[in-house]
mmCIF file of C-alpha atoms in Angstrom:
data_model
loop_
_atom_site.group_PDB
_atom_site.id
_atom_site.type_symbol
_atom_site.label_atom_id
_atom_site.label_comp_id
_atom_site.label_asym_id
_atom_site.label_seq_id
_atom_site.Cartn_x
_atom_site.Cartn_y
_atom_site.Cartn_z
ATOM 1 C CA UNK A 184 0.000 0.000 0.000
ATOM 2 C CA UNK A 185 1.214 3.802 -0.825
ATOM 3 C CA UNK A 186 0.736 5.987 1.987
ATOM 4 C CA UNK A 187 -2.524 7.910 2.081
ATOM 5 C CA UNK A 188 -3.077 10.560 4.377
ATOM 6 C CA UNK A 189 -7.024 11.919 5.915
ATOM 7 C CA UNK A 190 -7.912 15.230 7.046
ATOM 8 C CA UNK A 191 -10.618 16.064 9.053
ATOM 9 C CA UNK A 192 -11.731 19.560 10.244
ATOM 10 C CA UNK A 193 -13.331 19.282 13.699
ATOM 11 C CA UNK A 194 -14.890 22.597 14.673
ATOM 12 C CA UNK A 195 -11.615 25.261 13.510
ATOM 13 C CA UNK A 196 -12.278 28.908 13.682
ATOM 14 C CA UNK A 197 -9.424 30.825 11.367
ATOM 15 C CA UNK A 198 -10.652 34.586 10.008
ATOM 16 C CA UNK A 199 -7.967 33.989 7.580
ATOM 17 C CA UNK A 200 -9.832 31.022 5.786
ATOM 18 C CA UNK A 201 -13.380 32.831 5.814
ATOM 19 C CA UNK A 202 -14.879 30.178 3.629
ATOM 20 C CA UNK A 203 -16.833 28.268 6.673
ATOM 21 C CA UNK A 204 -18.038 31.981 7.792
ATOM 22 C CA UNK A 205 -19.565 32.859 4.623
ATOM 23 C CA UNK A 206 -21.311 29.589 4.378
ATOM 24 C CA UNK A 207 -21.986 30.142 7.745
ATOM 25 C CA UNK A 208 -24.810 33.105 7.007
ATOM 26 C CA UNK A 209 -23.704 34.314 10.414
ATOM 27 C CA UNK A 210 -23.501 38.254 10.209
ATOM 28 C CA UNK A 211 -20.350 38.748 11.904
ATOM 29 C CA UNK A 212 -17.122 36.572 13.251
ATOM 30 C CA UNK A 213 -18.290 36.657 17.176
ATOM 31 C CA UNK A 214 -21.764 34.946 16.244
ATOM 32 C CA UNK A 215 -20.265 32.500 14.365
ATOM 33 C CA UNK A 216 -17.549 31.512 16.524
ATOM 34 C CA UNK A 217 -20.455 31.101 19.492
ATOM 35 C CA UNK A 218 -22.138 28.715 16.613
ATOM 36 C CA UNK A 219 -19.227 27.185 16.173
ATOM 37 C CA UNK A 220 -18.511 26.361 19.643
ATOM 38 C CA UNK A 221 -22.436 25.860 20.951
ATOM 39 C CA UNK A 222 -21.561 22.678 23.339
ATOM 40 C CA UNK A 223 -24.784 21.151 22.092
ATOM 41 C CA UNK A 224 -23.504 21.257 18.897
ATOM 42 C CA UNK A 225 -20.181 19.990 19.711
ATOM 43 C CA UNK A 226 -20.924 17.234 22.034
ATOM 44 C CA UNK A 227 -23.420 16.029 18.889
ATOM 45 C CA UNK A 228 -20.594 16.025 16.592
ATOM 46 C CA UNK A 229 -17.858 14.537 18.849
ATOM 47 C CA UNK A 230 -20.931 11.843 19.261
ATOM 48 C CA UNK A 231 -20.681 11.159 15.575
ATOM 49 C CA UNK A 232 -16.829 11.459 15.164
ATOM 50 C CA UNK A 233 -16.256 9.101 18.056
ATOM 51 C CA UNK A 234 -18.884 6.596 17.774
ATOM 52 C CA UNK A 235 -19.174 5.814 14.446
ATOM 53 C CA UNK A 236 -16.707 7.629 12.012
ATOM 54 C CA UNK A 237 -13.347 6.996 13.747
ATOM 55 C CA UNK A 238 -14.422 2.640 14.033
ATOM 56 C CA UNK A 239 -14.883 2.163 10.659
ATOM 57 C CA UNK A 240 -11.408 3.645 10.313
ATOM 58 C CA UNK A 241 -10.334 1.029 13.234
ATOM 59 C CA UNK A 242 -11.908 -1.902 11.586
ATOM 60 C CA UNK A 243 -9.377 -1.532 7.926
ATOM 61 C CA UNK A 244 -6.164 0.362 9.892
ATOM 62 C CA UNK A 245 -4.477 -3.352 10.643
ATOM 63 C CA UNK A 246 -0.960 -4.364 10.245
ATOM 64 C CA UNK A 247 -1.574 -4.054 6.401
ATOM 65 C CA UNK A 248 -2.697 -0.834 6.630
ATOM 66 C CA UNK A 249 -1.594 1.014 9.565
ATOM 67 C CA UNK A 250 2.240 2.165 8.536
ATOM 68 C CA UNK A 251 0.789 3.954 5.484
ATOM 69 C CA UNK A 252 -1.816 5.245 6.646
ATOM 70 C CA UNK A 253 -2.113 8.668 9.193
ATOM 71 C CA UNK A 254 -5.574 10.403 9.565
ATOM 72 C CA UNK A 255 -4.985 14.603 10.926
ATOM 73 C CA UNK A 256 -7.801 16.084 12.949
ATOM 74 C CA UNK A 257 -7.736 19.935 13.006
ATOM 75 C CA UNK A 258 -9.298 21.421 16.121
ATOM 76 C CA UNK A 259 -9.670 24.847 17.479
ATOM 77 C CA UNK A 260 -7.692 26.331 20.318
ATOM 78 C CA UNK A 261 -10.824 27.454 21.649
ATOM 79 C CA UNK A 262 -12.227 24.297 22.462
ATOM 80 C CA UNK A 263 -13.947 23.737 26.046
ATOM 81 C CA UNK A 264 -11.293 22.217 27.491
ATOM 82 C CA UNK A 265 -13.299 19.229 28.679
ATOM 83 C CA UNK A 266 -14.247 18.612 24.895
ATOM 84 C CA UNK A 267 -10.647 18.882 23.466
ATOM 85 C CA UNK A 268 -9.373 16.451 26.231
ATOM 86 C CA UNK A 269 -12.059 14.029 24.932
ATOM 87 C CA UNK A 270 -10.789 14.564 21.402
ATOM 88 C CA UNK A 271 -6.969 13.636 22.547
ATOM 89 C CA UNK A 272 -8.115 10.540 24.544
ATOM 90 C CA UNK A 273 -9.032 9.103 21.325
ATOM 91 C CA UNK A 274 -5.603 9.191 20.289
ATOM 92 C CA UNK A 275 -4.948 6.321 22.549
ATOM 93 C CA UNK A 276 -4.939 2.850 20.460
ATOM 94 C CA UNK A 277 -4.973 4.825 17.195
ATOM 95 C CA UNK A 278 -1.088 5.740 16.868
ATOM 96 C CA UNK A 279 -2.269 6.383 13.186
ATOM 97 C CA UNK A 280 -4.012 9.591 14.530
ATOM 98 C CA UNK A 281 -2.596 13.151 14.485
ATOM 99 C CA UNK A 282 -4.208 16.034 16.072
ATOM 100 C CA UNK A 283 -3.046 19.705 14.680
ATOM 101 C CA UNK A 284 -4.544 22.570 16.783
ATOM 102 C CA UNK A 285 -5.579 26.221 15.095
ATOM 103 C CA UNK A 286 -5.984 29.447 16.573
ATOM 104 C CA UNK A 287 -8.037 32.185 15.909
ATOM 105 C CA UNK A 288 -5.211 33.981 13.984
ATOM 106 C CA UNK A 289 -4.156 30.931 12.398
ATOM 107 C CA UNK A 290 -4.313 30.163 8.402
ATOM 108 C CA UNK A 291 -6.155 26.777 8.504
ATOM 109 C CA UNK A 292 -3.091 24.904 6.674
ATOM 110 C CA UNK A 293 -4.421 21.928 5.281
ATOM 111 C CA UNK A 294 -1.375 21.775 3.188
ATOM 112 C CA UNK A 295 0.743 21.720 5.561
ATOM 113 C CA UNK A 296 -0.553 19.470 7.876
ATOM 114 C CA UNK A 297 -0.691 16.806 4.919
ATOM 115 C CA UNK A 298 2.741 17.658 4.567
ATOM 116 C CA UNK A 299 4.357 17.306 8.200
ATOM 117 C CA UNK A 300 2.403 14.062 8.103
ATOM 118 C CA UNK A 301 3.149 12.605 5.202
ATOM 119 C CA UNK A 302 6.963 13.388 5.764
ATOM 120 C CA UNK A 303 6.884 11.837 9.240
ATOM 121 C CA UNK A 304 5.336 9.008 7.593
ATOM 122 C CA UNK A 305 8.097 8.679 4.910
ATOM 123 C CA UNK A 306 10.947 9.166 7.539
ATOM 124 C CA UNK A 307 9.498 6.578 9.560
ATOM 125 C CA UNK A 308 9.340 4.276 6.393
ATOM 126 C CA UNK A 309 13.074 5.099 5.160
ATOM 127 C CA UNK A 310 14.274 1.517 4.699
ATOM 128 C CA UNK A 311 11.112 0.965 1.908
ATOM 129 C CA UNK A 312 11.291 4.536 0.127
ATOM 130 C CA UNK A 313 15.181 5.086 0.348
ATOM 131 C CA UNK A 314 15.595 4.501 -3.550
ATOM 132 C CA UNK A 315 12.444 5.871 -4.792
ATOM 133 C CA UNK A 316 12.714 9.642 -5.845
ATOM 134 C CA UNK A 317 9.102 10.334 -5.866
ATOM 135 C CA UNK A 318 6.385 8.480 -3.803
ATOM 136 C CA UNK A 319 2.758 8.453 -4.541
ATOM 137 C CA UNK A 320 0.532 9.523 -2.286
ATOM 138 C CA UNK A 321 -3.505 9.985 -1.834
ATOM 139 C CA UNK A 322 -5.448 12.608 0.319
ATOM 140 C CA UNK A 323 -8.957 12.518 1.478
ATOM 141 C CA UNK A 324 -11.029 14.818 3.332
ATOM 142 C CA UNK A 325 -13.894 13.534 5.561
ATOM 143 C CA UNK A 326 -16.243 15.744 7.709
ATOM 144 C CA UNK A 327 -16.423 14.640 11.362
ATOM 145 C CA UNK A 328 -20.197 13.802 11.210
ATOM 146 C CA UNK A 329 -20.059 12.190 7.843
ATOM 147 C CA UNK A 330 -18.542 8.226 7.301
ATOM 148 C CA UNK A 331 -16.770 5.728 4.883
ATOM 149 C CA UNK A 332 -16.981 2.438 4.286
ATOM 150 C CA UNK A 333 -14.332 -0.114 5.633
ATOM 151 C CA UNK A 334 -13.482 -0.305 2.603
ATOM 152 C CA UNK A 335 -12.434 2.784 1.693
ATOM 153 C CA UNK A 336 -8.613 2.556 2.442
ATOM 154 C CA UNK A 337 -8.654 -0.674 0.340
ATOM 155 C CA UNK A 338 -10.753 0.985 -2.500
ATOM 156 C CA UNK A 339 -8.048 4.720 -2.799
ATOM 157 C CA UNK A 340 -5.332 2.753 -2.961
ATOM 158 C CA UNK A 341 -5.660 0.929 -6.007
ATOM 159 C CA UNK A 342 -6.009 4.372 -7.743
ATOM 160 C CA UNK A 343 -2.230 5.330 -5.902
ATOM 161 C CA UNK A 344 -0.009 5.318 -9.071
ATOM 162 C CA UNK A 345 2.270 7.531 -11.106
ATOM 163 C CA UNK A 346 -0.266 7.617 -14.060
ATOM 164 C CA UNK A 347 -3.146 8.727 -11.638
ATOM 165 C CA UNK A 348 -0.414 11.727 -10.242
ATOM 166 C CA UNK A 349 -2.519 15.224 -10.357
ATOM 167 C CA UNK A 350 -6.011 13.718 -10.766
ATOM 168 C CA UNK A 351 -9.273 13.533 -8.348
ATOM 169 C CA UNK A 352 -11.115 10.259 -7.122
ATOM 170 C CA UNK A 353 -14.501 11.012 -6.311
ATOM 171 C CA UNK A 354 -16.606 8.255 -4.493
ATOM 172 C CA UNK A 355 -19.935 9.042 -6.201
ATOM 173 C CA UNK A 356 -22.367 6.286 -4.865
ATOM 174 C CA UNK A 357 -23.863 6.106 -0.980
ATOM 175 C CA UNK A 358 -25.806 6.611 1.452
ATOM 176 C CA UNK A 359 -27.577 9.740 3.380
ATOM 177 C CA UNK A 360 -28.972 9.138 6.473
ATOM 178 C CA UNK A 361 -31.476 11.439 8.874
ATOM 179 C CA UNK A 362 -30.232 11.541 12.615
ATOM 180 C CA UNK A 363 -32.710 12.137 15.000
ATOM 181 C CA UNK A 364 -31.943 12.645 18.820
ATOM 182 C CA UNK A 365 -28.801 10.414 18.031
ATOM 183 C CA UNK A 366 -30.748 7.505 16.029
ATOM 184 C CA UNK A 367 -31.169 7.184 12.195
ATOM 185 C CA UNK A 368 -34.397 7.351 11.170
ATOM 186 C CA UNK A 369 -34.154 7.126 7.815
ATOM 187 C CA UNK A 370 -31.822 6.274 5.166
ATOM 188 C CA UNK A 371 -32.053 6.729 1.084
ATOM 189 C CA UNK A 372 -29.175 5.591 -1.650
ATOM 190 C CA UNK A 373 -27.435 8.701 -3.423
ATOM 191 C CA UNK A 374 -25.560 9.034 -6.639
ATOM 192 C CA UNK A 375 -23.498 12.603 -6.145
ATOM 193 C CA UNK A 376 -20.274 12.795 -8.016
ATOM 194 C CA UNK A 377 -17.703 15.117 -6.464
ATOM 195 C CA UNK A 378 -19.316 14.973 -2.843
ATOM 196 C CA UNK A 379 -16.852 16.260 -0.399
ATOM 197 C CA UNK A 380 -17.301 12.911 1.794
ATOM 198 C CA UNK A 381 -13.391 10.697 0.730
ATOM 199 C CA UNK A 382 -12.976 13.123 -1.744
ATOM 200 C CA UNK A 383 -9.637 12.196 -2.931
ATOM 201 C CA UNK A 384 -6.160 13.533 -4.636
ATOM 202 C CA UNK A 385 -3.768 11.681 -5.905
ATOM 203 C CA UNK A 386 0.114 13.561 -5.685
ATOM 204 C CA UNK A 387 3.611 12.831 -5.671
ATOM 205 C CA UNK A 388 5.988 13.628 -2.825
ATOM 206 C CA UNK A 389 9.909 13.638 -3.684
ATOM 207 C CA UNK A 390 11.803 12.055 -1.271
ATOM 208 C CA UNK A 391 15.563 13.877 -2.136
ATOM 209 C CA UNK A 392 13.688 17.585 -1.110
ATOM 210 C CA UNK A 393 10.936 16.466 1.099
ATOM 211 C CA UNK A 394 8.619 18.411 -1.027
ATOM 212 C CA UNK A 395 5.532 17.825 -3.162
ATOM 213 C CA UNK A 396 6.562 16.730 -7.040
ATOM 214 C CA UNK A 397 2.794 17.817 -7.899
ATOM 215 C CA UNK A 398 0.465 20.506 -6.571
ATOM 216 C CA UNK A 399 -0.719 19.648 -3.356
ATOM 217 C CA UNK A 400 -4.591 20.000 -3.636
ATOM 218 C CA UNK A 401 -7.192 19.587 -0.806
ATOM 219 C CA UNK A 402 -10.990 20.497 -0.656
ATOM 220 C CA UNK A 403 -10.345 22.891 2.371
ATOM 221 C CA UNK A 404 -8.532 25.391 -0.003
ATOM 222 C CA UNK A 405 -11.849 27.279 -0.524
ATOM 223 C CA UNK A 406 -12.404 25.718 -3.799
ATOM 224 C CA UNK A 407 -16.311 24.562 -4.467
ATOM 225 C CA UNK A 408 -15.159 21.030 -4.695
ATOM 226 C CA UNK A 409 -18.244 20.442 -6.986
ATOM 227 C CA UNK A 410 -16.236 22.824 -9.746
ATOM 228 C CA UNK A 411 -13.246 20.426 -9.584
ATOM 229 C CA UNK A 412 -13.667 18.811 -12.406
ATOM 230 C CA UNK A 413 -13.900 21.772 -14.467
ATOM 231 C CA UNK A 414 -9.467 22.205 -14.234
ATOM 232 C CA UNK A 415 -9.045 18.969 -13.043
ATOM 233 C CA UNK A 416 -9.195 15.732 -13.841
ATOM 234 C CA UNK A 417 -11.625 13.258 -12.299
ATOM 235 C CA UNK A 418 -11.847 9.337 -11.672
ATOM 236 C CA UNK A 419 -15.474 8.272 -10.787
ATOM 237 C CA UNK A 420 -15.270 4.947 -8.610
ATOM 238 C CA UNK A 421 -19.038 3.827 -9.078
ATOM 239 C CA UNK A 422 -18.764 1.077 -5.972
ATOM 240 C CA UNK A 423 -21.733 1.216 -3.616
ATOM 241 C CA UNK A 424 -21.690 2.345 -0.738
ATOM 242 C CA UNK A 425 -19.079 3.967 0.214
ATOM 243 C CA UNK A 426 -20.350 7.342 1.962
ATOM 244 C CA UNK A 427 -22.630 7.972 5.067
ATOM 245 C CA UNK A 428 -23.924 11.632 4.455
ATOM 246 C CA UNK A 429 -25.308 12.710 7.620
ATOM 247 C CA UNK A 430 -28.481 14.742 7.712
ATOM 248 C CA UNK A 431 -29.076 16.590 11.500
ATOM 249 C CA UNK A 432 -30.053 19.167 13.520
ATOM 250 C CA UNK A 433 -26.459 20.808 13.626
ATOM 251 C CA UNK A 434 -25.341 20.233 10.248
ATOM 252 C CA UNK A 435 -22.905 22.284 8.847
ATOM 253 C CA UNK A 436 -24.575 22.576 5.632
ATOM 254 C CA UNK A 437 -28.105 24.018 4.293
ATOM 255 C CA UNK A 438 -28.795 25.433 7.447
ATOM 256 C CA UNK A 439 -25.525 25.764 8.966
ATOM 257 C CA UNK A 440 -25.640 26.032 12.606
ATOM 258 C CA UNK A 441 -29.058 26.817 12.800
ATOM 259 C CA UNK A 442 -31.076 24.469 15.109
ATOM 260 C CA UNK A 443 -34.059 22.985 12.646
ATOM 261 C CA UNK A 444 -35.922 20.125 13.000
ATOM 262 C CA UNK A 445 -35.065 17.654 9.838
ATOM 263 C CA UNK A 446 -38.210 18.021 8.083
ATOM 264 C CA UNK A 447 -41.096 15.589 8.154
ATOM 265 C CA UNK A 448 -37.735 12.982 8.822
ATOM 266 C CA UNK A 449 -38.016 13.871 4.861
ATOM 267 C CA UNK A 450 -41.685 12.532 4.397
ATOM 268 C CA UNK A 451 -40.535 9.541 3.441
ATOM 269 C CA UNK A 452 -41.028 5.879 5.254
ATOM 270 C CA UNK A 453 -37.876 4.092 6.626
ATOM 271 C CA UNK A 454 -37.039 1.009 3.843
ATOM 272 C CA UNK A 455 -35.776 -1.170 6.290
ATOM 273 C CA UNK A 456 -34.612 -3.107 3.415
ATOM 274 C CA UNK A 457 -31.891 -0.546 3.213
ATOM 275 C CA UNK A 458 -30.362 -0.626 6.663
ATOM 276 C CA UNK A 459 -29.993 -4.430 5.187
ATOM 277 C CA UNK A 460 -26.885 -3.310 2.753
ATOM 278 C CA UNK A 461 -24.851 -1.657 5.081
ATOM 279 C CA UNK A 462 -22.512 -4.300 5.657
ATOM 280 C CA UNK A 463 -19.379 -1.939 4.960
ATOM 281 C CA UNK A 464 -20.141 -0.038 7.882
ATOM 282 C CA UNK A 465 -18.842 -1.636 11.435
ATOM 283 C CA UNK A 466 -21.413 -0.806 14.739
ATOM 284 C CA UNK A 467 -23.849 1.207 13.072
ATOM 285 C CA UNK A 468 -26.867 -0.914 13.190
ATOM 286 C CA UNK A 469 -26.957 -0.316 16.934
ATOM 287 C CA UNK A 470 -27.589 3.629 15.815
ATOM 288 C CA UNK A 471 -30.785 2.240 13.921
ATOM 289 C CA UNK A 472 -34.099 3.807 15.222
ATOM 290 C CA UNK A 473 -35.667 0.689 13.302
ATOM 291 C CA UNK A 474 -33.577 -1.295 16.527
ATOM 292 C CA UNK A 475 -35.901 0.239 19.555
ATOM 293 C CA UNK A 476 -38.396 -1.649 20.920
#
């Protein structure tokens, strides 16, 4: 396996990357940081992150996996303090996880934290990449409250090669799923090319200057990842699946930060046929609202 390298953005607040602000539809910085760092909303999304997006990660990081593989979480400085010390326990048993902190001056840095990670990851590795010039690489981005399949890691890396260098891999095919008071109440397949959930990059990384042989590219940059394609290249990986887009109160899209009931649970009735093909997802039929008696 090439080395492949997550990033997740857990709840940052940097004026110099204004991007979540604007999306925000907060009128100023100081109501949107107190969005931002609403403990209801936080303790919902560490719920998510902890409970069911870092285990599927557990379930495919084994001894084939875990040397390649480092996942960054990029939290605020501004954290309760109770919350971020939750968010560092979960480092223990996962020395595959790396946690970056941001303040409120801070440029967010996605770049760079791929970077420092993916060079400690080489350095660590010397004996296998000491006579390669330029490694391959992939990147992902994942939202805390959003999930991939266990086979995800499995799935990127057979895209990890010099002719995919430069180029996009977009997991098109999933799932979205309606939280409710911490259960799913519903669930519905999607097709949605270029969804920011494992959004992927393929790059090169030369070893002799410990810099990036391509341009480093990551969905945090401000770009509307939906517009990638347009300069970019794009693989579509059509395997089913592979995405969890969570739908909830707190969501940081559509009605970002606003407190809204999901509507009619999206008038639709539960298929509990569907809950059926999850298989690629490890724990989260316990989550099912279909599982209370």
């Amino acid at each position: 396996m090439k080395p492949i390298i997550g990033l997740i953005n857990f709840s940052t607040l940097c004026k110099k990357n204004s991007g979540s602000f604007i999306s925000s539809r907060e009128s100023d910085w100081e109501t949107h940081k107190q969005s931002v760092l609403s403990r209801s909303r936080l303790e919902e999304r560490l719920f998510y992150f902890e409970q069911v997006s870092l285990k599927q990660f557990d379930s495919q990081v084994d001894v084939n996996y875990f040397e390649e593989f480092r996942l960054v979480i990029l939290i605020s400085t501004l954290l309760h303090d109770d919350l971020k010390k939750k968010v560092y326990e979960l480092q223990v048993g996962r020395p595959w996880m790396i946690i970056e902190e941001r303040g409120e001056e801070d440029w967010l840095d996605a770049t760079g934290a791929i970077s420092r990670a993916l060079i400690s990851l080489i350095r660590g590795r010397a004996t296998k990449y000491i006579n390669e010039d330029k490694v391959c690489f992939a990147s992902f981005r994942l939202d805390d409250d959003d999930f991939l399949s266990t086979n995800f890691l499995k799935s990127l890396s057979s895209y990890i090669n010099d002719d995919n260098a430069g180029k996009f891999v977009t997991f098109s095919h999933g799932f979205k799923c309606c939280w409710i008071s911490k259960r799913i109440v519903n669930l519905v397949r999607i097709h949605k090319p270029l969804i920011a959930i494992g959004l992927s990059h393929i790059g090169q990384f030369c070893t002799k200057t410990m810099d990036f042989s391509t341009d480093p590219k990551t969905v945090f940059s401000g770009v509307n990842h939906y517009k990638i394609g347009e300069s970019s290249s794009v693989i579509e990986d059509i395997t089913p699946g592979m995405f969890i887009w969570s739908q909830h109160s707190n969501q940081d899209t559509h009605n970002r930060f606003k407190s809204v009931e999901i509507e009619d649970y999206w008038r639709e009735i539960p298929n509990e046929n569907l809950y059926k093909d999850l298989g690629g997802y490890d724990g989260i039929e316990s989550h099912f609202k279909l599982n209370d008696a």
